[in-house]
PDB file of C-alpha atoms and ligand atoms in Angstrom:
ATOM      1  CA  UNK A 147      94.624 -76.208  21.736  1.00  0.00           C
ATOM      2  CA  UNK A 148      91.298 -74.909  20.456  1.00  0.00           C
ATOM      3  CA  UNK A 149      89.812 -76.285  17.234  1.00  0.00           C
ATOM      4  CA  UNK A 150      90.030 -74.118  14.138  1.00  0.00           C
ATOM      5  CA  UNK A 151      86.930 -73.156  12.221  1.00  0.00           C
ATOM      6  CA  UNK A 152      86.622 -71.844   8.693  1.00  0.00           C
ATOM      7  CA  UNK A 153      84.129 -69.476   7.137  1.00  0.00           C
ATOM      8  CA  UNK A 154      83.195 -70.920   3.730  1.00  0.00           C
ATOM      9  CA  UNK A 155      81.050 -68.700   1.534  1.00  0.00           C
ATOM     10  CA  UNK A 156      79.824 -68.717  -2.029  1.00  0.00           C
ATOM     11  CA  UNK A 157      78.513 -66.167  -4.482  1.00  0.00           C
ATOM     12  CA  UNK A 158      77.276 -66.967  -7.975  1.00  0.00           C
ATOM     13  CA  UNK A 159      76.294 -64.543 -10.742  1.00  0.00           C
ATOM     14  CA  UNK A 160      75.607 -64.133 -14.418  1.00  0.00           C
ATOM     15  CA  UNK A 161      77.719 -61.547 -16.181  1.00  0.00           C
ATOM     16  CA  UNK A 162      76.003 -59.608 -18.899  1.00  0.00           C
ATOM     17  CA  UNK A 163      78.048 -56.929 -20.698  1.00  0.00           C
ATOM     18  CA  UNK A 164      74.989 -54.707 -21.198  1.00  0.00           C
ATOM     19  CA  UNK A 165      73.108 -54.883 -17.911  1.00  0.00           C
ATOM     20  CA  UNK A 166      75.986 -55.774 -15.584  1.00  0.00           C
ATOM     21  CA  UNK A 167      75.888 -58.563 -13.057  1.00  0.00           C
ATOM     22  CA  UNK A 168      72.801 -60.611 -12.155  1.00  0.00           C
ATOM     23  CA  UNK A 169      72.856 -62.187  -8.718  1.00  0.00           C
ATOM     24  CA  UNK A 170      72.110 -65.934  -8.921  1.00  0.00           C
ATOM     25  CA  UNK A 171      72.880 -67.457  -5.537  1.00  0.00           C
ATOM     26  CA  UNK A 172      74.829 -67.109  -2.294  1.00  0.00           C
ATOM     27  CA  UNK A 173      75.707 -69.397   0.595  1.00  0.00           C
ATOM     28  CA  UNK A 174      77.228 -69.176   4.057  1.00  0.00           C
ATOM     29  CA  UNK A 175      78.717 -72.043   6.010  1.00  0.00           C
ATOM     30  CA  UNK A 176      81.112 -72.580   8.922  1.00  0.00           C
ATOM     31  CA  UNK A 177      83.055 -75.826   9.309  1.00  0.00           C
ATOM     32  CA  UNK A 178      86.143 -77.507  10.690  1.00  0.00           C
ATOM     33  CA  UNK A 179      89.078 -78.442   8.456  1.00  0.00           C
ATOM     34  CA  UNK A 180      87.685 -81.876   7.511  1.00  0.00           C
ATOM     35  CA  UNK A 181      84.338 -80.297   6.616  1.00  0.00           C
ATOM     36  CA  UNK A 182      85.791 -77.855   4.089  1.00  0.00           C
ATOM     37  CA  UNK A 183      85.667 -80.211   1.121  1.00  0.00           C
ATOM     38  CA  UNK A 184      82.066 -81.461   1.588  1.00  0.00           C
ATOM     39  CA  UNK A 185      80.901 -77.905   2.281  1.00  0.00           C
ATOM     40  CA  UNK A 186      82.629 -76.575  -0.860  1.00  0.00           C
ATOM     41  CA  UNK A 187      80.944 -79.366  -2.846  1.00  0.00           C
ATOM     42  CA  UNK A 188      77.535 -78.519  -1.379  1.00  0.00           C
ATOM     43  CA  UNK A 189      77.979 -74.815  -2.183  1.00  0.00           C
ATOM     44  CA  UNK A 190      79.173 -75.597  -5.693  1.00  0.00           C
ATOM     45  CA  UNK A 191      76.101 -77.770  -6.215  1.00  0.00           C
ATOM     46  CA  UNK A 192      73.862 -74.982  -4.903  1.00  0.00           C
ATOM     47  CA  UNK A 193      75.497 -72.425  -7.222  1.00  0.00           C
ATOM     48  CA  UNK A 194      75.206 -74.678 -10.246  1.00  0.00           C
ATOM     49  CA  UNK A 195      71.545 -75.668  -9.850  1.00  0.00           C
ATOM     50  CA  UNK A 196      69.569 -72.493  -9.331  1.00  0.00           C
ATOM     51  CA  UNK A 197      66.270 -71.417 -10.823  1.00  0.00           C
ATOM     52  CA  UNK A 198      67.553 -67.826 -11.203  1.00  0.00           C
ATOM     53  CA  UNK A 199      69.719 -69.130 -14.035  1.00  0.00           C
ATOM     54  CA  UNK A 200      73.066 -70.650 -14.965  1.00  0.00           C
ATOM     55  CA  UNK A 201      75.952 -69.013 -13.151  1.00  0.00           C
ATOM     56  CA  UNK A 202      78.916 -67.998 -15.257  1.00  0.00           C
ATOM     57  CA  UNK A 203      80.820 -66.702 -12.240  1.00  0.00           C
ATOM     58  CA  UNK A 204      81.163 -68.684  -8.995  1.00  0.00           C
ATOM     59  CA  UNK A 205      83.343 -67.505  -6.159  1.00  0.00           C
ATOM     60  CA  UNK A 206      84.016 -69.684  -3.114  1.00  0.00           C
ATOM     61  CA  UNK A 207      86.038 -68.227  -0.240  1.00  0.00           C
ATOM     62  CA  UNK A 208      87.533 -70.291   2.581  1.00  0.00           C
ATOM     63  CA  UNK A 209      88.831 -68.273   5.515  1.00  0.00           C
ATOM     64  CA  UNK A 210      90.271 -69.393   8.837  1.00  0.00           C
ATOM     65  CA  UNK A 211      88.607 -68.103  12.027  1.00  0.00           C
ATOM     66  CA  UNK A 212      89.429 -68.540  15.690  1.00  0.00           C
ATOM     67  CA  UNK A 213      87.004 -70.617  17.760  1.00  0.00           C
ATOM     68  CA  UNK A 214      87.146 -67.957  20.494  1.00  0.00           C
ATOM     69  CA  UNK A 215      85.355 -65.513  18.226  1.00  0.00           C
ATOM     70  CA  UNK A 216      82.275 -67.716  17.849  1.00  0.00           C
ATOM     71  CA  UNK A 217      79.030 -66.849  19.606  1.00  0.00           C
ATOM     72  CA  UNK A 218      76.421 -69.628  20.075  1.00  0.00           C
ATOM     73  CA  UNK A 219      72.685 -68.875  19.788  1.00  0.00           C
ATOM     74  CA  UNK A 220      69.481 -70.923  19.985  1.00  0.00           C
ATOM     75  CA  UNK A 221      67.348 -70.677  16.816  1.00  0.00           C
ATOM     76  CA  UNK A 222      64.258 -68.473  16.706  1.00  0.00           C
ATOM     77  CA  UNK A 223      61.016 -70.384  17.199  1.00  0.00           C
ATOM     78  CA  UNK A 224      59.336 -71.276  13.875  1.00  0.00           C
ATOM     79  CA  UNK A 225      55.646 -70.755  13.120  1.00  0.00           C
ATOM     80  CA  UNK A 226      54.003 -71.078   9.712  1.00  0.00           C
ATOM     81  CA  UNK A 227      51.048 -69.108   8.387  1.00  0.00           C
ATOM     82  CA  UNK A 228      49.594 -70.337   5.109  1.00  0.00           C
ATOM     83  CA  UNK A 229      47.007 -67.947   3.719  1.00  0.00           C
ATOM     84  CA  UNK A 230      45.191 -68.181   0.406  1.00  0.00           C
ATOM     85  CA  UNK A 231      46.419 -65.058  -1.376  1.00  0.00           C
ATOM     86  CA  UNK A 232      49.325 -62.631  -1.691  1.00  0.00           C
ATOM     87  CA  UNK A 233      47.050 -59.856  -0.412  1.00  0.00           C
ATOM     88  CA  UNK A 234      46.269 -61.762   2.802  1.00  0.00           C
ATOM     89  CA  UNK A 235      49.932 -62.728   3.216  1.00  0.00           C
ATOM     90  CA  UNK A 236      51.051 -59.095   2.933  1.00  0.00           C
ATOM     91  CA  UNK A 237      48.383 -58.070   5.408  1.00  0.00           C
ATOM     92  CA  UNK A 238      49.557 -60.776   7.848  1.00  0.00           C
ATOM     93  CA  UNK A 239      53.177 -59.614   7.469  1.00  0.00           C
ATOM     94  CA  UNK A 240      52.138 -55.983   7.977  1.00  0.00           C
ATOM     95  CA  UNK A 241      50.163 -56.838  11.139  1.00  0.00           C
ATOM     96  CA  UNK A 242      53.249 -58.529  12.573  1.00  0.00           C
ATOM     97  CA  UNK A 243      55.515 -55.625  11.643  1.00  0.00           C
ATOM     98  CA  UNK A 244      53.073 -53.145  13.197  1.00  0.00           C
ATOM     99  CA  UNK A 245      52.891 -55.231  16.381  1.00  0.00           C
ATOM    100  CA  UNK A 246      56.662 -54.927  16.881  1.00  0.00           C
ATOM    101  CA  UNK A 247      56.790 -51.188  16.179  1.00  0.00           C
ATOM    102  CA  UNK A 248      57.536 -50.788  12.461  1.00  0.00           C
ATOM    103  CA  UNK A 249      55.671 -47.737  11.097  1.00  0.00           C
ATOM    104  CA  UNK A 250      53.256 -47.917   8.139  1.00  0.00           C
ATOM    105  CA  UNK A 251      55.584 -45.643   6.201  1.00  0.00           C
ATOM    106  CA  UNK A 252      58.588 -47.930   6.730  1.00  0.00           C
ATOM    107  CA  UNK A 253      56.426 -50.926   5.753  1.00  0.00           C
ATOM    108  CA  UNK A 254      55.260 -49.209   2.544  1.00  0.00           C
ATOM    109  CA  UNK A 255      58.845 -48.510   1.541  1.00  0.00           C
ATOM    110  CA  UNK A 256      59.969 -52.058   2.393  1.00  0.00           C
ATOM    111  CA  UNK A 257      57.171 -53.721   0.387  1.00  0.00           C
ATOM    112  CA  UNK A 258      57.828 -51.407  -2.533  1.00  0.00           C
ATOM    113  CA  UNK A 259      61.568 -52.201  -2.441  1.00  0.00           C
ATOM    114  CA  UNK A 260      61.082 -55.964  -2.257  1.00  0.00           C
ATOM    115  CA  UNK A 261      58.367 -55.929  -4.937  1.00  0.00           C
ATOM    116  CA  UNK A 262      60.578 -53.985  -7.314  1.00  0.00           C
ATOM    117  CA  UNK A 263      64.048 -55.445  -6.606  1.00  0.00           C
ATOM    118  CA  UNK A 264      65.107 -58.349  -8.774  1.00  0.00           C
ATOM    119  CA  UNK A 265      68.818 -58.201  -8.222  1.00  0.00           C
ATOM    120  CA  UNK A 266      69.571 -57.599  -4.545  1.00  0.00           C
ATOM    121  CA  UNK A 267      72.606 -59.514  -3.289  1.00  0.00           C
ATOM    122  CA  UNK A 268      72.314 -58.459   0.334  1.00  0.00           C
ATOM    123  CA  UNK A 269      69.867 -56.776   2.692  1.00  0.00           C
ATOM    124  CA  UNK A 270      68.560 -53.218   2.836  1.00  0.00           C
ATOM    125  CA  UNK A 271      68.644 -51.465   6.230  1.00  0.00           C
ATOM    126  CA  UNK A 272      65.675 -49.179   6.909  1.00  0.00           C
ATOM    127  CA  UNK A 273      64.894 -46.922   9.854  1.00  0.00           C
ATOM    128  CA  UNK A 274      61.857 -48.590  11.471  1.00  0.00           C
ATOM    129  CA  UNK A 275      59.970 -45.302  11.892  1.00  0.00           C
ATOM    130  CA  UNK A 276      60.944 -43.018   9.010  1.00  0.00           C
ATOM    131  CA  UNK A 277      61.587 -45.791   6.476  1.00  0.00           C
ATOM    132  CA  UNK A 278      64.768 -44.007   5.386  1.00  0.00           C
ATOM    133  CA  UNK A 279      67.392 -46.310   3.922  1.00  0.00           C
ATOM    134  CA  UNK A 280      70.453 -46.156   6.175  1.00  0.00           C
ATOM    135  CA  UNK A 281      73.035 -48.283   4.353  1.00  0.00           C
ATOM    136  CA  UNK A 282      74.798 -46.945   1.289  1.00  0.00           C
ATOM    137  CA  UNK A 283      75.385 -50.269  -0.421  1.00  0.00           C
ATOM    138  CA  UNK A 284      73.046 -49.886  -3.439  1.00  0.00           C
ATOM    139  CA  UNK A 285      72.084 -53.177  -5.104  1.00  0.00           C
ATOM    140  CA  UNK A 286      74.858 -54.986  -3.264  1.00  0.00           C
ATOM    141  CA  UNK A 287      73.101 -54.417   0.061  1.00  0.00           C
ATOM    142  CA  UNK A 288      74.542 -55.780   3.290  1.00  0.00           C
ATOM    143  CA  UNK A 289      75.345 -59.470   3.093  1.00  0.00           C
ATOM    144  CA  UNK A 290      74.911 -61.276   6.397  1.00  0.00           C
ATOM    145  CA  UNK A 291      77.856 -63.608   6.668  1.00  0.00           C
ATOM    146  CA  UNK A 292      79.641 -66.054   8.958  1.00  0.00           C
ATOM    147  CA  UNK A 293      76.745 -68.029  10.407  1.00  0.00           C
ATOM    148  CA  UNK A 294      75.766 -71.695  10.308  1.00  0.00           C
ATOM    149  CA  UNK A 295      74.320 -74.502  12.425  1.00  0.00           C
ATOM    150  CA  UNK A 296      76.610 -76.274  14.855  1.00  0.00           C
ATOM    151  CA  UNK A 297      75.056 -79.580  13.781  1.00  0.00           C
ATOM    152  CA  UNK A 298      74.876 -79.708   9.987  1.00  0.00           C
ATOM    153  CA  UNK A 299      72.272 -82.503  10.175  1.00  0.00           C
ATOM    154  CA  UNK A 300      69.524 -80.362  11.675  1.00  0.00           C
ATOM    155  CA  UNK A 301      66.184 -81.672  10.489  1.00  0.00           C
ATOM    156  CA  UNK A 302      65.019 -78.764   8.331  1.00  0.00           C
ATOM    157  CA  UNK A 303      64.749 -78.171   4.591  1.00  0.00           C
ATOM    158  CA  UNK A 304      68.002 -76.573   3.355  1.00  0.00           C
ATOM    159  CA  UNK A 305      66.316 -73.293   2.493  1.00  0.00           C
ATOM    160  CA  UNK A 306      64.615 -72.959   5.885  1.00  0.00           C
ATOM    161  CA  UNK A 307      67.803 -74.019   7.673  1.00  0.00           C
ATOM    162  CA  UNK A 308      69.816 -71.263   5.967  1.00  0.00           C
ATOM    163  CA  UNK A 309      67.173 -68.541   6.335  1.00  0.00           C
ATOM    164  CA  UNK A 310      66.533 -69.401  10.005  1.00  0.00           C
ATOM    165  CA  UNK A 311      70.256 -69.184  10.827  1.00  0.00           C
ATOM    166  CA  UNK A 312      70.444 -65.794   9.136  1.00  0.00           C
ATOM    167  CA  UNK A 313      67.241 -64.486  10.778  1.00  0.00           C
ATOM    168  CA  UNK A 314      68.462 -65.689  14.197  1.00  0.00           C
ATOM    169  CA  UNK A 315      71.744 -63.828  13.771  1.00  0.00           C
ATOM    170  CA  UNK A 316      69.953 -60.652  12.636  1.00  0.00           C
ATOM    171  CA  UNK A 317      67.375 -60.803  15.467  1.00  0.00           C
ATOM    172  CA  UNK A 318      70.138 -61.180  18.053  1.00  0.00           C
ATOM    173  CA  UNK A 319      71.352 -57.611  17.496  1.00  0.00           C
ATOM    174  CA  UNK A 320      69.785 -55.125  19.939  1.00  0.00           C
ATOM    175  CA  UNK A 321      69.453 -52.695  17.001  1.00  0.00           C
ATOM    176  CA  UNK A 322      67.132 -54.978  14.990  1.00  0.00           C
ATOM    177  CA  UNK A 323      63.419 -54.212  15.339  1.00  0.00           C
ATOM    178  CA  UNK A 324      62.349 -56.777  12.706  1.00  0.00           C
ATOM    179  CA  UNK A 325      63.229 -58.453   9.422  1.00  0.00           C
ATOM    180  CA  UNK A 326      61.022 -58.918   6.346  1.00  0.00           C
ATOM    181  CA  UNK A 327      62.154 -61.359   3.672  1.00  0.00           C
ATOM    182  CA  UNK A 328      60.958 -63.219   0.671  1.00  0.00           C
ATOM    183  CA  UNK A 329      63.042 -65.134  -1.784  1.00  0.00           C
ATOM    184  CA  UNK A 330      64.113 -63.792  -5.180  1.00  0.00           C
ATOM    185  CA  UNK A 331      63.864 -67.368  -6.464  1.00  0.00           C
ATOM    186  CA  UNK A 332      61.015 -67.541  -9.034  1.00  0.00           C
ATOM    187  CA  UNK A 333      60.074 -71.025  -7.784  1.00  0.00           C
ATOM    188  CA  UNK A 334      59.737 -70.046  -4.130  1.00  0.00           C
ATOM    189  CA  UNK A 335      56.930 -67.863  -2.757  1.00  0.00           C
ATOM    190  CA  UNK A 336      57.298 -68.283   1.018  1.00  0.00           C
ATOM    191  CA  UNK A 337      58.885 -65.545   3.088  1.00  0.00           C
ATOM    192  CA  UNK A 338      58.959 -64.505   6.721  1.00  0.00           C
ATOM    193  CA  UNK A 339      58.786 -61.786   9.332  1.00  0.00           C
ATOM    194  CA  UNK A 340      61.077 -62.290  12.320  1.00  0.00           C
ATOM    195  CA  UNK A 341      62.426 -60.762  15.472  1.00  0.00           C
ATOM    196  CA  UNK A 342      63.446 -61.863  18.971  1.00  0.00           C
ATOM    197  CA  UNK A 343      59.874 -61.649  20.381  1.00  0.00           C
ATOM    198  CA  UNK A 344      57.701 -63.084  17.587  1.00  0.00           C
ATOM    199  CA  UNK A 345      60.323 -65.601  16.400  1.00  0.00           C
ATOM    200  CA  UNK A 346      60.499 -66.719  12.766  1.00  0.00           C
ATOM    201  CA  UNK A 347      57.029 -66.476  11.221  1.00  0.00           C
ATOM    202  CA  UNK A 348      56.896 -68.110   7.793  1.00  0.00           C
ATOM    203  CA  UNK A 349      54.192 -66.661   5.546  1.00  0.00           C
ATOM    204  CA  UNK A 350      53.017 -67.914   2.174  1.00  0.00           C
ATOM    205  CA  UNK A 351      52.508 -66.746  -0.579  1.00  0.00           C
ATOM    206  CA  UNK A 352      54.265 -63.378  -0.342  1.00  0.00           C
ATOM    207  CA  UNK A 353      54.690 -63.108  -4.129  1.00  0.00           C
ATOM    208  CA  UNK A 354      53.457 -64.705  -7.332  1.00  0.00           C
ATOM    209  CA  UNK A 355      55.221 -67.788  -8.687  1.00  0.00           C
ATOM    210  CA  UNK A 356      57.594 -66.933 -11.527  1.00  0.00           C
ATOM    211  CA  UNK A 357      58.570 -63.538 -10.115  1.00  0.00           C
ATOM    212  CA  UNK A 358      62.263 -62.880  -9.459  1.00  0.00           C
ATOM    213  CA  UNK A 359      61.557 -60.029  -7.053  1.00  0.00           C
ATOM    214  CA  UNK A 360      62.557 -60.366  -3.414  1.00  0.00           C
ATOM    215  CA  UNK A 361      65.272 -59.848  -0.850  1.00  0.00           C
ATOM    216  CA  UNK A 362      65.628 -58.785   2.762  1.00  0.00           C
ATOM    217  CA  UNK A 363      64.857 -55.646   4.727  1.00  0.00           C
ATOM    218  CA  UNK A 364      66.154 -55.088   8.276  1.00  0.00           C
ATOM    219  CA  UNK A 365      64.201 -52.476  10.246  1.00  0.00           C
ATOM    220  CA  UNK A 366      66.382 -50.867  12.889  1.00  0.00           C
ATOM    221  CA  UNK A 367      65.919 -48.678  15.941  1.00  0.00           C
ATOM    222  CA  UNK A 368      66.824 -45.028  16.416  1.00  0.00           C
ATOM    223  CA  UNK A 369      69.821 -46.024  18.530  1.00  0.00           C
ATOM    224  CA  UNK A 370      71.510 -47.959  15.744  1.00  0.00           C
ATOM    225  CA  UNK A 371      75.262 -47.582  15.459  1.00  0.00           C
ATOM    226  CA  UNK A 372      75.369 -48.400  11.782  1.00  0.00           C
ATOM    227  CA  UNK A 373      79.049 -49.202  11.589  1.00  0.00           C
ATOM    228  CA  UNK A 374      79.007 -51.702  14.446  1.00  0.00           C
ATOM    229  CA  UNK A 375      75.654 -53.144  13.241  1.00  0.00           C
ATOM    230  CA  UNK A 376      77.051 -53.846   9.764  1.00  0.00           C
ATOM    231  CA  UNK A 377      80.284 -55.183  11.271  1.00  0.00           C
ATOM    232  CA  UNK A 378      78.247 -57.606  13.407  1.00  0.00           C
ATOM    233  CA  UNK A 379      76.142 -58.752  10.424  1.00  0.00           C
ATOM    234  CA  UNK A 380      79.037 -59.212   8.036  1.00  0.00           C
ATOM    235  CA  UNK A 381      81.925 -60.320  10.216  1.00  0.00           C
ATOM    236  CA  UNK A 382      81.008 -61.744  13.629  1.00  0.00           C
ATOM    237  CA  UNK A 383      80.680 -65.554  13.555  1.00  0.00           C
ATOM    238  CA  UNK A 384      77.545 -67.180  14.969  1.00  0.00           C
ATOM    239  CA  UNK A 385      76.738 -70.873  15.337  1.00  0.00           C
ATOM    240  CA  UNK A 386      73.140 -71.893  15.929  1.00  0.00           C
ATOM    241  CA  UNK A 387      72.696 -74.828  18.265  1.00  0.00           C
ATOM    242  CA  UNK A 388      69.738 -76.962  19.269  1.00  0.00           C
ATOM    243  CA  UNK A 389      66.387 -77.175  17.493  1.00  0.00           C
TER     244      UNK A 389
HETATM  245  C1  LIG B 154      65.718 -67.357   0.223  1.00  0.00           C
HETATM  246  O1  LIG B 154      65.789 -68.535  -0.041  1.00  0.00           O
HETATM  247  O2  LIG B 154      66.242 -66.520  -0.491  1.00  0.00           O
HETATM  248  C2  LIG B 154      64.936 -66.907   1.401  1.00  0.00           C
HETATM  249  C3  LIG B 154      63.984 -67.921   1.855  1.00  0.00           C
HETATM  250  C4  LIG B 154      62.990 -67.360   2.812  1.00  0.00           C
HETATM  251  C5  LIG B 154      61.950 -68.308   3.318  1.00  0.00           C
HETATM  252  C6  LIG B 154      62.472 -69.602   3.855  1.00  0.00           C
HETATM  253  C7  LIG B 154      61.369 -70.439   4.507  1.00  0.00           C
HETATM  254  O3  LIG B 154      60.653 -71.118   3.785  1.00  0.00           O
HETATM  255  O4  LIG B 154      61.226 -70.393   5.735  1.00  0.00           O
END
């Protein structure tokens, strides 16, 4: 009999009657039955200790999955580029995006969106040439879900571990040209550009400390089948193995 796995995910927010909901934190894990409790505790801890503020709404979902559905992937290769200024970091990120075929126009739109978004729960999908936004999810965006490391003890900082698993899943789709991300956490200024050829290139500082702007943009090819792309990102389980 095959082992059962569970998707365990968390979302935390502040609820403000006047301005609506402020996204605080999210988390994605996959585990076996005995791992559910420690994973729920870890996600609860993450939701309750975030520099975007105190959550007054925390939702944790535990959902059974079949092992047969799981696809296993090796992680993208990590490189780190530490430059002295935000200007140089943006220029480095733009050079990488250009090298993989993202147009200047799409880059301009992506940088503008990430600089001005302070409340994006999921990712924005942009056409890599025209820069047109293709998803219709508004500030909710598309939340990449159902991915984790096979070995929870992988020797990486929690934030890098989570972002690398997500970037590896995104890069694995044939429709992804590249991803650009920086955190909306005011205490964290490192971000990355990634895809299957360049790997996961960490770049710092992509924003000024104290800013709550940030999020993720996925640049996609002309051939994208949006429905199956979003289904893959949101629903198809991926475990990352080896590092
Ligand atoms: C996030 O935490 O919201 C995204 C983190 C991106 C960068 C992670 C890293 O340092 O590699």
